[in-house]
Coordinates of C-alpha atoms in Angstrom, one line a residue:
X3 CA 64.2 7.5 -9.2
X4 CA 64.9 3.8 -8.3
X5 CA 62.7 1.3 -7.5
X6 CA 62.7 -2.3 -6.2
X7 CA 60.2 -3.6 -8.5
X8 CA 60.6 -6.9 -7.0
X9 CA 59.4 -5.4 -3.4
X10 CA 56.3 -6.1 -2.2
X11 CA 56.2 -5.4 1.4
X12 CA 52.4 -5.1 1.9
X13 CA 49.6 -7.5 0.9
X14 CA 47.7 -6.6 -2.5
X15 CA 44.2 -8.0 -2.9
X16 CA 43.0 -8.3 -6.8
X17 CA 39.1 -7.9 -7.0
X18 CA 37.4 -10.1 -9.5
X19 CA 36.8 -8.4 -13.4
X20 CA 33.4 -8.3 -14.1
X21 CA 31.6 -8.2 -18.0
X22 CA 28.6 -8.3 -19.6
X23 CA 30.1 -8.6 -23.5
X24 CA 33.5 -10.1 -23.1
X25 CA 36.5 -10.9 -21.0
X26 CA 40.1 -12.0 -21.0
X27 CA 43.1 -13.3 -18.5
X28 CA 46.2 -14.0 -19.5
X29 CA 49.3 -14.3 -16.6
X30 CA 51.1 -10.9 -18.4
X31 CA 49.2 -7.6 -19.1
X32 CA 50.7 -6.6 -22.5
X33 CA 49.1 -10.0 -23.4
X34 CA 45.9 -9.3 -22.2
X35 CA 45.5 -6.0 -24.0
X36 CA 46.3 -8.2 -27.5
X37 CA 43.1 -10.1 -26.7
X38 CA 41.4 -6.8 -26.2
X39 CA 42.2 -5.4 -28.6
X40 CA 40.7 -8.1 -31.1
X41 CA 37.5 -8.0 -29.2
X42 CA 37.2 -4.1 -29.7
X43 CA 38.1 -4.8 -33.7
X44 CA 35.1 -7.2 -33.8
X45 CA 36.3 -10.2 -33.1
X46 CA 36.0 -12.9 -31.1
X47 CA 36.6 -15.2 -28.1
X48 CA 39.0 -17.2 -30.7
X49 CA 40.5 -14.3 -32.3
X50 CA 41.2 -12.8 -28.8
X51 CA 42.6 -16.3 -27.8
X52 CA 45.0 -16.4 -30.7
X53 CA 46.1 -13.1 -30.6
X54 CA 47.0 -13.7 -27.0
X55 CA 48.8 -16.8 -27.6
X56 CA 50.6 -15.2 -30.3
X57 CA 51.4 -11.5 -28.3
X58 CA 52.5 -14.2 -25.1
X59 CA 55.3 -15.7 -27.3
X60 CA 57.1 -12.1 -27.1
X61 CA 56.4 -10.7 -24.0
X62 CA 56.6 -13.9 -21.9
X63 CA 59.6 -15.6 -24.0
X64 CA 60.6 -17.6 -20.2
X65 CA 57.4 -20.0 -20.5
X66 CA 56.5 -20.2 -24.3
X67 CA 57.6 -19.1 -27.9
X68 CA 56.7 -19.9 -31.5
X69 CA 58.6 -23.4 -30.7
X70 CA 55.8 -24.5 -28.6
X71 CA 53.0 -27.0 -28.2
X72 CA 49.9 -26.2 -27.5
X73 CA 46.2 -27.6 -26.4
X74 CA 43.1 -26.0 -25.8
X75 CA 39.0 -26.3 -25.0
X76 CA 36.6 -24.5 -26.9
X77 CA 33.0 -23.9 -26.1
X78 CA 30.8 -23.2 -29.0
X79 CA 27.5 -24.7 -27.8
X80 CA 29.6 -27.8 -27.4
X81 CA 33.0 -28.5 -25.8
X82 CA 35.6 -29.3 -28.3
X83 CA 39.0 -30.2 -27.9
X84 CA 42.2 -29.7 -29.6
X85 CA 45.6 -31.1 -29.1
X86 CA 48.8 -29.5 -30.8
X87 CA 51.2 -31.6 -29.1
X88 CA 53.7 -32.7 -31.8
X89 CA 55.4 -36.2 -32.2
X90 CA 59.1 -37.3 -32.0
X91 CA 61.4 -37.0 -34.9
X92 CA 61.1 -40.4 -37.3
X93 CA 64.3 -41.3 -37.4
X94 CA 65.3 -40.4 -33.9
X95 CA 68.4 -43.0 -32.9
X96 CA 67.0 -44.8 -30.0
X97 CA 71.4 -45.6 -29.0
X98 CA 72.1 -42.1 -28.9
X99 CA 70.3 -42.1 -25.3
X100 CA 72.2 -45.6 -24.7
X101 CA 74.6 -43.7 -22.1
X102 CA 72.0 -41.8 -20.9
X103 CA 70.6 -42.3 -17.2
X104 CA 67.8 -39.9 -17.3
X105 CA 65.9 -37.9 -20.4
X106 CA 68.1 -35.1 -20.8
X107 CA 66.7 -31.4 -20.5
X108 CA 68.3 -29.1 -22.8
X109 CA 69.6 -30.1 -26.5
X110 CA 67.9 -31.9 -29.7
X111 CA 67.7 -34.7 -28.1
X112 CA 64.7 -32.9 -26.3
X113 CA 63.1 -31.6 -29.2
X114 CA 59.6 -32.7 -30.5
X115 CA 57.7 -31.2 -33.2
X116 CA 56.4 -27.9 -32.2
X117 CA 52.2 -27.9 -32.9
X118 CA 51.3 -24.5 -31.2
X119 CA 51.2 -22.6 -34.3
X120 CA 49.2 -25.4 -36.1
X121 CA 46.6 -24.8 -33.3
X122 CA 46.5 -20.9 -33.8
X123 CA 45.8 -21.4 -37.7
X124 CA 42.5 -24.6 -37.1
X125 CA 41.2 -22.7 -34.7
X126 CA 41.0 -19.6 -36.0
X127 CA 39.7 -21.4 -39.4
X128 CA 36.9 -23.0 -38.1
X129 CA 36.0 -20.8 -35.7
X130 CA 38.1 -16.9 -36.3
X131 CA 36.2 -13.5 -37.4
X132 CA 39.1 -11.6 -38.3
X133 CA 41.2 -11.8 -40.8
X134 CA 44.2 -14.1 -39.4
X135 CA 47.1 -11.9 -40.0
X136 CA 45.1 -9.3 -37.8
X137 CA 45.3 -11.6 -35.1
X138 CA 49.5 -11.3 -34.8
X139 CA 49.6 -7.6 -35.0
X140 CA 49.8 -6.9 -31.2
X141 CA 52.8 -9.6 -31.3
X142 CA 55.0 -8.2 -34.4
X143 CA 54.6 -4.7 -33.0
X144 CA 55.8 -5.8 -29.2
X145 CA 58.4 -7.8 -31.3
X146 CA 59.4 -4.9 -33.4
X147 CA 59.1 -1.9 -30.6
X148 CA 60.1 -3.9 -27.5
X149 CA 58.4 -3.9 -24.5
X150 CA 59.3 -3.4 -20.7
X151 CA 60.2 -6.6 -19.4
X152 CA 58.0 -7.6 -16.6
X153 CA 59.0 -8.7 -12.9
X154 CA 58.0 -12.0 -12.5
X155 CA 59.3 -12.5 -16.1
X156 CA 62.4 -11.2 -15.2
X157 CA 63.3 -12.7 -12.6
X158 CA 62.7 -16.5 -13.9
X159 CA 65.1 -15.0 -16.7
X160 CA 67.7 -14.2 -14.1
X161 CA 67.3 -17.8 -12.2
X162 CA 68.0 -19.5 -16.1
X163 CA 70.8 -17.4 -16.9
X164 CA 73.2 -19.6 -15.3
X165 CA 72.1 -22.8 -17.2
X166 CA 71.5 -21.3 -20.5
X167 CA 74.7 -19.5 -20.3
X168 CA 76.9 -22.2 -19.8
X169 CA 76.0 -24.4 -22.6
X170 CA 79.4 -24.1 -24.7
X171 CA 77.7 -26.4 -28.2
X172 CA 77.0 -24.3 -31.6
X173 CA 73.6 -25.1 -31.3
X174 CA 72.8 -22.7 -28.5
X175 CA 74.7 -20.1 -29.3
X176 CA 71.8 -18.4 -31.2
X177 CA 69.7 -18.4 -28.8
X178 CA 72.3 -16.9 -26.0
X179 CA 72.5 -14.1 -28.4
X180 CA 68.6 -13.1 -28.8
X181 CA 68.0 -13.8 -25.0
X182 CA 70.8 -13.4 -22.8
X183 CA 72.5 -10.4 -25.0
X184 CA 75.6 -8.7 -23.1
X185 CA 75.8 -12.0 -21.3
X186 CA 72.8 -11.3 -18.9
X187 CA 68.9 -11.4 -18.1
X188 CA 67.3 -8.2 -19.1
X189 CA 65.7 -6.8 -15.7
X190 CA 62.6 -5.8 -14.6
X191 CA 61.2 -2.3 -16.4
X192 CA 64.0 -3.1 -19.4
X193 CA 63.4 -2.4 -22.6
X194 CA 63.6 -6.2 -24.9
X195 CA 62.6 -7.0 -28.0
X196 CA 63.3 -9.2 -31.5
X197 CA 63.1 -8.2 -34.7
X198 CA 63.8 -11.8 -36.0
X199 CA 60.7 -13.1 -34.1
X200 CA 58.7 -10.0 -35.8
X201 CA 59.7 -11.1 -39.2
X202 CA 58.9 -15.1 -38.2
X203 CA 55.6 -14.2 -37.1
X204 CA 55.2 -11.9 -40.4
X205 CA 56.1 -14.8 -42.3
X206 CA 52.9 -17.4 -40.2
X207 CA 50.8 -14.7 -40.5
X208 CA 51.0 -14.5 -44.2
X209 CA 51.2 -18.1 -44.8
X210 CA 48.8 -19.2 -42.6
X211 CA 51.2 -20.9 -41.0
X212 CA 52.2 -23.2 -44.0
X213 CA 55.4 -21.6 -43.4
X214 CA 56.4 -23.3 -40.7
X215 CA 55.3 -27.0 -41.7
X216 CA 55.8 -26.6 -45.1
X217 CA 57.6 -24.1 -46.3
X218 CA 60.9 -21.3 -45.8
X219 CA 60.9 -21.5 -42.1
X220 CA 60.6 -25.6 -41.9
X221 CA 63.8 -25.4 -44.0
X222 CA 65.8 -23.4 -41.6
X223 CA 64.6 -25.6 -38.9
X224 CA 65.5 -28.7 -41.0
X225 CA 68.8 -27.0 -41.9
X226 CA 70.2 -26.0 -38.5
X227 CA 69.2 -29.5 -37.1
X228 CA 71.2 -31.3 -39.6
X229 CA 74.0 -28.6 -39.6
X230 CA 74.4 -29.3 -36.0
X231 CA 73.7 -32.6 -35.1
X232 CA 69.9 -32.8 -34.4
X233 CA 67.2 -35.3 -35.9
X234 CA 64.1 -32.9 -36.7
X235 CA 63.1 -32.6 -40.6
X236 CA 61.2 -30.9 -42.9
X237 CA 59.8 -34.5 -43.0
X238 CA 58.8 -33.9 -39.8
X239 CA 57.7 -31.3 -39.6
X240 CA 55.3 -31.6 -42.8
X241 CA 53.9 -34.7 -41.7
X242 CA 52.2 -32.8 -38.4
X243 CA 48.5 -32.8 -37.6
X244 CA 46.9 -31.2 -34.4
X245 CA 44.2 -33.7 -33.1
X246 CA 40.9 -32.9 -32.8
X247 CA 39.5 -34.7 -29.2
X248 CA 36.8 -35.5 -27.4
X249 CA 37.5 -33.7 -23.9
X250 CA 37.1 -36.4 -20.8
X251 CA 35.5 -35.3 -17.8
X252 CA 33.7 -36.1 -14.4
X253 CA 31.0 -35.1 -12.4
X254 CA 32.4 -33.2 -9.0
X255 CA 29.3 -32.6 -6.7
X256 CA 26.9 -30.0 -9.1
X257 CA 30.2 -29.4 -11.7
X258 CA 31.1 -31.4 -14.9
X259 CA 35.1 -31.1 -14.7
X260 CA 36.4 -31.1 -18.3
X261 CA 40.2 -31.7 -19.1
X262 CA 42.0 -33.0 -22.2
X263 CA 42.7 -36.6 -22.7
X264 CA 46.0 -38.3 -23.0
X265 CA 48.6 -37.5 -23.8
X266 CA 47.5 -35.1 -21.2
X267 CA 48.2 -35.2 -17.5
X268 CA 44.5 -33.7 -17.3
X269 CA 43.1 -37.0 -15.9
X270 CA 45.1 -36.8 -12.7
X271 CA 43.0 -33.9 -12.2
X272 CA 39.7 -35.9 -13.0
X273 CA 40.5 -38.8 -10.7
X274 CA 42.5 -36.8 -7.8
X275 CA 38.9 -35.2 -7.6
X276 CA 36.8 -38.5 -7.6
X277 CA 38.8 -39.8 -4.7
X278 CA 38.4 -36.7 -2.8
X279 CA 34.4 -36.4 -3.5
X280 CA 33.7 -39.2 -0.8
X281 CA 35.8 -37.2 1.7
X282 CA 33.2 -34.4 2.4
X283 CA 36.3 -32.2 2.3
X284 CA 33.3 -29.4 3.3
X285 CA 33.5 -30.2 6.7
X286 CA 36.5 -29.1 7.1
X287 CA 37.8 -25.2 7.3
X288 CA 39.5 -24.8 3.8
X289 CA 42.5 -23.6 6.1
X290 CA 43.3 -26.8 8.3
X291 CA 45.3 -29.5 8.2
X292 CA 42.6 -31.8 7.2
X293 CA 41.6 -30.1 4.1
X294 CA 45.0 -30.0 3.0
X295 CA 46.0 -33.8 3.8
X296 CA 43.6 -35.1 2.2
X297 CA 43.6 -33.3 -0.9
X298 CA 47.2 -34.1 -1.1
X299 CA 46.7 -38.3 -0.5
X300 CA 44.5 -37.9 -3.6
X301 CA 46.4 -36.0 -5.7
X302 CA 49.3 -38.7 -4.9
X303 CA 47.2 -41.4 -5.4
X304 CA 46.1 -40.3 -8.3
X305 CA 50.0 -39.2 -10.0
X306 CA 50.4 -42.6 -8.9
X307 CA 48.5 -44.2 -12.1
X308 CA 49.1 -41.7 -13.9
X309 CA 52.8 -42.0 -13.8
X310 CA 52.9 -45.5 -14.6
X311 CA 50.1 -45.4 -17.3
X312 CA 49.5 -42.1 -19.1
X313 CA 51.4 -41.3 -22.9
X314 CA 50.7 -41.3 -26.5
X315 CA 47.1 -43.1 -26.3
X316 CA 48.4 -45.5 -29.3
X317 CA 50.8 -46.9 -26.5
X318 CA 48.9 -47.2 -23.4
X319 CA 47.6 -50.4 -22.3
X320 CA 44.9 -49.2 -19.7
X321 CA 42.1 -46.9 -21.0
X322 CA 40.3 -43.2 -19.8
X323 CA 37.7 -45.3 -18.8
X324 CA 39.6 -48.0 -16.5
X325 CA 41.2 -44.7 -14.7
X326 CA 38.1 -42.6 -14.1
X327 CA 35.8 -45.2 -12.9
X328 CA 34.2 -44.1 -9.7
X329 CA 34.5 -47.4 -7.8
X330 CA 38.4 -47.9 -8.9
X331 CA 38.4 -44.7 -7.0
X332 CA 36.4 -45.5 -3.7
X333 CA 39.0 -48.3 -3.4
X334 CA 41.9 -45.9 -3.6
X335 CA 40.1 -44.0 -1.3
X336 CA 40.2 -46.3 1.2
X337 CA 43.9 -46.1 1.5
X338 CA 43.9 -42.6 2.5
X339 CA 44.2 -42.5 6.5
X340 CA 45.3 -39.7 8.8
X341 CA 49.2 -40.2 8.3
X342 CA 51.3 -39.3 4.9
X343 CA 51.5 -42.6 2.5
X344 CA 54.7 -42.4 0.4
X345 CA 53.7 -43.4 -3.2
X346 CA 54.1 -41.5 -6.4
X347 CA 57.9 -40.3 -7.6
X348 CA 56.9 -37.3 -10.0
X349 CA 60.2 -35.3 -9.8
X350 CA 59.8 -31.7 -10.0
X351 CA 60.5 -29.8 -13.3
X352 CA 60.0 -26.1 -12.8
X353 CA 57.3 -25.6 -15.5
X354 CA 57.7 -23.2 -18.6
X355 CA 53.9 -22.8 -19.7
X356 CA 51.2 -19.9 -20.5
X357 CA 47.7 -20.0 -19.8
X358 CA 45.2 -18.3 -20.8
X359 CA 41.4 -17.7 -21.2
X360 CA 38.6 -15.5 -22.7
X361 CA 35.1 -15.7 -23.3
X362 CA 32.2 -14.0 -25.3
X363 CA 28.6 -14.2 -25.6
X364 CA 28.9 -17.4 -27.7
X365 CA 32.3 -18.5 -26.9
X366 CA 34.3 -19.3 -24.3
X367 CA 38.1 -20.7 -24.6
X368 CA 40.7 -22.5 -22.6
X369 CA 44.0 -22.7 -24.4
X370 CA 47.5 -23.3 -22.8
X371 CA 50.6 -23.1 -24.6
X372 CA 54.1 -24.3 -23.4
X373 CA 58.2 -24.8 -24.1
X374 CA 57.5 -27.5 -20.9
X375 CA 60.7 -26.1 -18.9
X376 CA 61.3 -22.6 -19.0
X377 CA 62.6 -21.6 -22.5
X378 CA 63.0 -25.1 -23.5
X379 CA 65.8 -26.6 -25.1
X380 CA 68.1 -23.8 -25.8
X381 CA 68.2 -23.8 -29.6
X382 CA 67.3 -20.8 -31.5
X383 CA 66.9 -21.4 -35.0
X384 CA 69.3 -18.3 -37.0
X385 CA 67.3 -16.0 -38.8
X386 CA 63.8 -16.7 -37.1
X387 CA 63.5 -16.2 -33.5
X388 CA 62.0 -19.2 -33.1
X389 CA 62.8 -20.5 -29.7
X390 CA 62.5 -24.7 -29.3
X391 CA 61.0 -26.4 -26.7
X392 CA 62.2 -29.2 -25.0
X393 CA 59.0 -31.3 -24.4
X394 CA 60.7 -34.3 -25.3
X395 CA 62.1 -34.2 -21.5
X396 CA 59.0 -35.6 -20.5
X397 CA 59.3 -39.1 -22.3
X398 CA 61.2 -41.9 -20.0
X399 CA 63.9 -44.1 -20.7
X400 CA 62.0 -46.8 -18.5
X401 CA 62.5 -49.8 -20.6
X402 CA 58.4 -51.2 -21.6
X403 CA 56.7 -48.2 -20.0
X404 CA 54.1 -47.0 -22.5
X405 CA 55.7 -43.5 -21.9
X406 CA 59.0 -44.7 -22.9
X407 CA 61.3 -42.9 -25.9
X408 CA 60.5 -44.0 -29.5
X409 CA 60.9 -42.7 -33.3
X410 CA 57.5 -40.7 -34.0
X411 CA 55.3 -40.6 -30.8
X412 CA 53.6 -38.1 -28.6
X413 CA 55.2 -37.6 -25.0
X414 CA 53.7 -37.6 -22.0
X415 CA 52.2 -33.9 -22.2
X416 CA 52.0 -31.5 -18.7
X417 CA 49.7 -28.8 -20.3
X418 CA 45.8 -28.8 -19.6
X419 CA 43.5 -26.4 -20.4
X420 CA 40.6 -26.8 -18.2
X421 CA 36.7 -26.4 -17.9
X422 CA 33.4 -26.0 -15.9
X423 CA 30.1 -27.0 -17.4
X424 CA 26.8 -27.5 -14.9
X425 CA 24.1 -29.2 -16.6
X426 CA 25.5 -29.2 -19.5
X427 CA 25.4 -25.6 -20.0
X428 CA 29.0 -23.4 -19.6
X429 CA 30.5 -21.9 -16.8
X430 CA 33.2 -21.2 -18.5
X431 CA 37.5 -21.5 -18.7
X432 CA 40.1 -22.3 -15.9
X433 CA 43.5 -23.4 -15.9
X434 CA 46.6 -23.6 -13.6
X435 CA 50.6 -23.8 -15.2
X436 CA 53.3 -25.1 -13.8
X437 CA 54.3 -28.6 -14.9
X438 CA 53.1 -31.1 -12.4
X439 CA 51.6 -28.8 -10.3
X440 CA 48.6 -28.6 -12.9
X441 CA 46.0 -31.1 -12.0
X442 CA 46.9 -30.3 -8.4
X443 CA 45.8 -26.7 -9.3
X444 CA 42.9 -27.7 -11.2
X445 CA 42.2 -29.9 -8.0
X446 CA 42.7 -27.1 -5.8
X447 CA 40.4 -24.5 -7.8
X448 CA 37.6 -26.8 -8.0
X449 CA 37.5 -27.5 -4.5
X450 CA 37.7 -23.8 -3.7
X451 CA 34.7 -23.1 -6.1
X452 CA 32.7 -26.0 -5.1
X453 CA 33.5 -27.2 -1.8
X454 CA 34.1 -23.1 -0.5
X455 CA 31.8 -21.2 -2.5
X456 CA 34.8 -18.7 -3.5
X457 CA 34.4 -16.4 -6.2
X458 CA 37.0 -17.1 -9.0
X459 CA 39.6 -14.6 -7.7
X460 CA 39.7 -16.2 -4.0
X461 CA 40.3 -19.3 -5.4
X462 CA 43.3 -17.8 -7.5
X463 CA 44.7 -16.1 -4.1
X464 CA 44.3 -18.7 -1.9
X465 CA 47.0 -20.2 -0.7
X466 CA 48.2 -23.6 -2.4
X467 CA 50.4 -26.9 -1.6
X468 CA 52.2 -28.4 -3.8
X469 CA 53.3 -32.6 -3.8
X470 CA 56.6 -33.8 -4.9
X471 CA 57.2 -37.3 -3.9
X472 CA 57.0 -39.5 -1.7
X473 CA 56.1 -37.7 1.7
X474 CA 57.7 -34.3 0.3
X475 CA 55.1 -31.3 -0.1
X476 CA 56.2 -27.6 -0.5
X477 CA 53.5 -24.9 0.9
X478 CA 53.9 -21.4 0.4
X479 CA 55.2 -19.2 2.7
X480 CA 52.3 -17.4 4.7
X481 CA 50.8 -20.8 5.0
X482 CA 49.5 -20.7 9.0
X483 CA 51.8 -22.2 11.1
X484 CA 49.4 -25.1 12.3
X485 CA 48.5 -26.5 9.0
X486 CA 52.6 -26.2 8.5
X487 CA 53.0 -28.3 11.8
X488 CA 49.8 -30.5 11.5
X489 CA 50.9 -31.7 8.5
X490 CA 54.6 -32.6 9.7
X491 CA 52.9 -34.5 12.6
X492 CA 51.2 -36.5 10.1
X493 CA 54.1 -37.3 8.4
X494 CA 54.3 -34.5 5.7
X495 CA 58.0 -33.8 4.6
X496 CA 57.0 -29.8 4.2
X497 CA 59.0 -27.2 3.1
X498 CA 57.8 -23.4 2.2
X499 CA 58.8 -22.1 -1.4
X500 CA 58.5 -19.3 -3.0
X501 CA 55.2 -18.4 -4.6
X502 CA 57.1 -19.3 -8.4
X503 CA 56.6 -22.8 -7.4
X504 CA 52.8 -22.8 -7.6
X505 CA 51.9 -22.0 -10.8
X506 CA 49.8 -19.1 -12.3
X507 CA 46.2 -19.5 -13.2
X508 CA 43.5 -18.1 -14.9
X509 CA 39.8 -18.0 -14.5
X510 CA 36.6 -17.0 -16.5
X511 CA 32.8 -17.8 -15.6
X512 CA 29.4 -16.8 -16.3
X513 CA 27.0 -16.5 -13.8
X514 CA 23.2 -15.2 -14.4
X515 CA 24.6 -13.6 -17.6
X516 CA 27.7 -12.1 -16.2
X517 CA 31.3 -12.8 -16.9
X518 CA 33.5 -13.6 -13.6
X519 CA 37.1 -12.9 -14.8
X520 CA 40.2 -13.6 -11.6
X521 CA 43.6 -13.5 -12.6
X522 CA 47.1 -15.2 -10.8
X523 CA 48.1 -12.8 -8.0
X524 CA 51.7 -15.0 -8.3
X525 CA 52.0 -13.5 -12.0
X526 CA 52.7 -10.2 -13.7
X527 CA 48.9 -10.8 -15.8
X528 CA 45.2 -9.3 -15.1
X529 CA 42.2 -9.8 -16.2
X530 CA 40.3 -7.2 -18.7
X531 CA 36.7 -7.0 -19.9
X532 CA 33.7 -4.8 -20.8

């Protein structure tokens, strides 16, 4: 028989996952099974994580891959922070974006160090129960066996085809092979799989991941980069340390609202939501035009700073502190009126990112992992599966902003893990991907949870807006027509996308002993628990 698994034609409603022992949600169901599978060897809320991460790199090769970076959050009676992002090549030529007019989006010159697989390997040492190379079995046998290829998965693969397809240099001709082979997406329900990224993760696994910093697989990447006209070394590559960081936060009406700190967009979340705490956003209907205006003022006031201030915290001139100040924010406030205010020029990158959660009796973890655009940069190393990101794309060529390119430095990172505290205690892991439409997620949860009282999987399905620029928001189709028209009236430029445009999120919390698990109706993923 054939089906449209694409078709949809009747409303779904997810109910929230709830555990007693332990829980997972990743945005893709193989995925999810990984984590579960750790937790019903023994092991833990990290080993679950990890294996997740790891399992996510295979089965959901359109937002992240062993080329990534990575961040997460980590609850262990404290809240810990970790950031894997990884720094520009050293002797990047700073002319060889001379003719440029824009960062470019797909090529070395878009390539950072990856971290994400430095962050698998210090968390599970300080915090794993399993034995590390149990943690990437789930990934090297999806790898190995192939897996169906799920819808949503397949059908950003088909919208990339086009630009991945058309790149005519020797350096992405490797990667056209593994993912586009015969010339074309695989579709939904088909068999895919690599056996080079099963050996590669083989190869971390029994390394610990010295591998790929230090050892045969940072040569191929040094190799191929030299062979073909990149800047990334072994030197590089060697010389990478994941940060350990103390996660920022502020105090939303009962809630301590934890993100990570720059390089991180997090703190757009953090002070979208201190603008909007004097609004009383309560008294209006979560559905109405008022909720959603003034949510969105904040959000641009808030990309506002953050666009002209936020990178590698060794360049920034303004601190955390400056930014999140609660009176800095009642005066932004008080720009906010009942008519659109153009301000903030984000530009809209699609978004190629994972997140995922899971939680345990003592732990509970918030980890995102990301190639930034899609499947980032287009280079494959040979031999090795390993797909690049192109994180890079996020640094400017604005001459003296503190987010500008440069020779070793962090760029200006989308991906933010987040989390819940109240009274210090944990209520556990949330996240939102999808480039810049991640603190305005995070904003949006939280005001679901808090302002709403919905239960983690409402706030997942409810329905989201999402800013641009200037006056341009997108809402998604279903939106009722008079927050659609309300919101022109006030001077909204609003158009309705497609639900891919609002990124996927993930939820875990613990209430009166209980794990609340809600997974992104928008992705393939669920939630899973006992």
């Amino acid at each position: 028989m054939q089906f449209d698994l694409h078709a949809y034609p009747y409303a779904s409603q997810r109910r929230v996952l709830l555990a007693k022992n332990c829980a997972v949600a990743t945005s893709q169901p193989l995925a999810t099974l990984a984590g579960m599978e750790m937790f019903q060897a023994g092991g833990n809320a990290v080993d679950a994580a990890v294996a997740t991460a790891i399992a996510l790199t295979v089965v959901e090769p359109t937002s992240n891959g062993i080329g990534s970076d990575a961040f997460a959050l980590i609850w262990d009676g404290n809240l810990q922070g970790i950031n894997g992002s990884g720094k520009s090549p050293k002797n990047l030529p700073l002319q060889a974006y001379d003719s440029l007019k824009k960062m470019p989006e797909l090529g070395w010159l878009t390539v950072t160090v990856p971290g994400a697989v430095s962050v698998w390997y210090e968390v599970w040492k300080r915090w794993g129960k399993l034995p590390f190379e149990q943690l990437f079995i789930p990934g090297i046998r999806y790898a190995k066996n192939g897996f169906p290829v799920s819808p949503v998965t397949a059908e950003i693969w088909r919208r990339k085809q086009g630009l991945y397809l058309t790149q005519q240099k020797p350096e992405y001709q490797y990667f056209q092979e593994v993912f586009f082979p015969n010339n074309c997406a695989p579709k939904a329900g088909e068999i895919w799989g690599s056996f080079l990224h099963a050996k590669t993760l083989e190869e971390i696994a029994n390394t610990g991941g010295e591998s790929f910093y230090k050892g045969k697989i940072a040569q191929k990447i040094n190799n191929f980069s030299g062979d073909t006209g990149g800047y990334l070394t072994s030197d590089d590559l060697a010389s990478h340390t994941p940060l350990w960081v103390d996660p920022i936060a502020t105090k939303y009406k009962e809630l301590e609202v934890w993100e990570m700190p720059p390089n991180s967009q997090g703190i757009a979340a953090l002070m979208a939501l201190n603008i909007v705490e004097g609004l009383n956003i309560k008294q209006y209907k979560r559905d109405s035009v008022d909720s959603f205006h003034y949510q969105i003022e904040a959000m641009k006031l808030a990309f506002a700073d953050v666009y002209a201030n936020v990178s590698d915290p060794e360049f920034m001139k303004i601190t955390n502190q400056d930014l999140l100040d609660k009176n800095y924010a009642k005066q932004r406030r008080a720009i906010i009126n009942h008519q659109a205010i153009p301000l903030a020029n984000p530009g809209i990158p699609q978004g190629g990112t994972v997140y995922l959660c899971t939680a345990d009796a003592d732990l509970m973890v918030s980890f995102i992992q990301s190639n930034y655009d899609s499947f980032g940069s287009g280079i494959l190393i040979p031999e090795t599966g390993i797909s690049l990101h192109n994180r890079g794309s996020a640094f400017t060529l604005e001459k003296d902003h503190p987010n500008q390119i440069a020779p070793n430095k962090r760029p200006f990172h989308t991906i933010i893990p987040g989390f819940l505290t109240k009274d210090n205690q944990p209520l556990g892991p949330f996240g939102v991907m999808g480039a810049p439409m991640q603190p305005q997620g995070h904003l949006q949860m939280v005001v679901n949870l808090t302002d709403y009282q919905m239960n983690p999987q409402a706030a997942l399905d409810a329905p989201r807006w999402r800013f641009l620029e200037e006056n341009r928001v997108l809402l998604e189709r279903g939106t009722p027509s008079e927050i659609i028209e309300g919101l022109r009236q006030r001077g909204h430029d609003v158009k309705l996308a497609p639900e891919t445009m609002f990124g996927k999120g993930q939820m875990i919390l613990k209430n009166n002993g209980i794990l609340i698990a809600g997974s992104e109706p928008r992705a393939d993923g669920l939630a899973l628990g006992y």
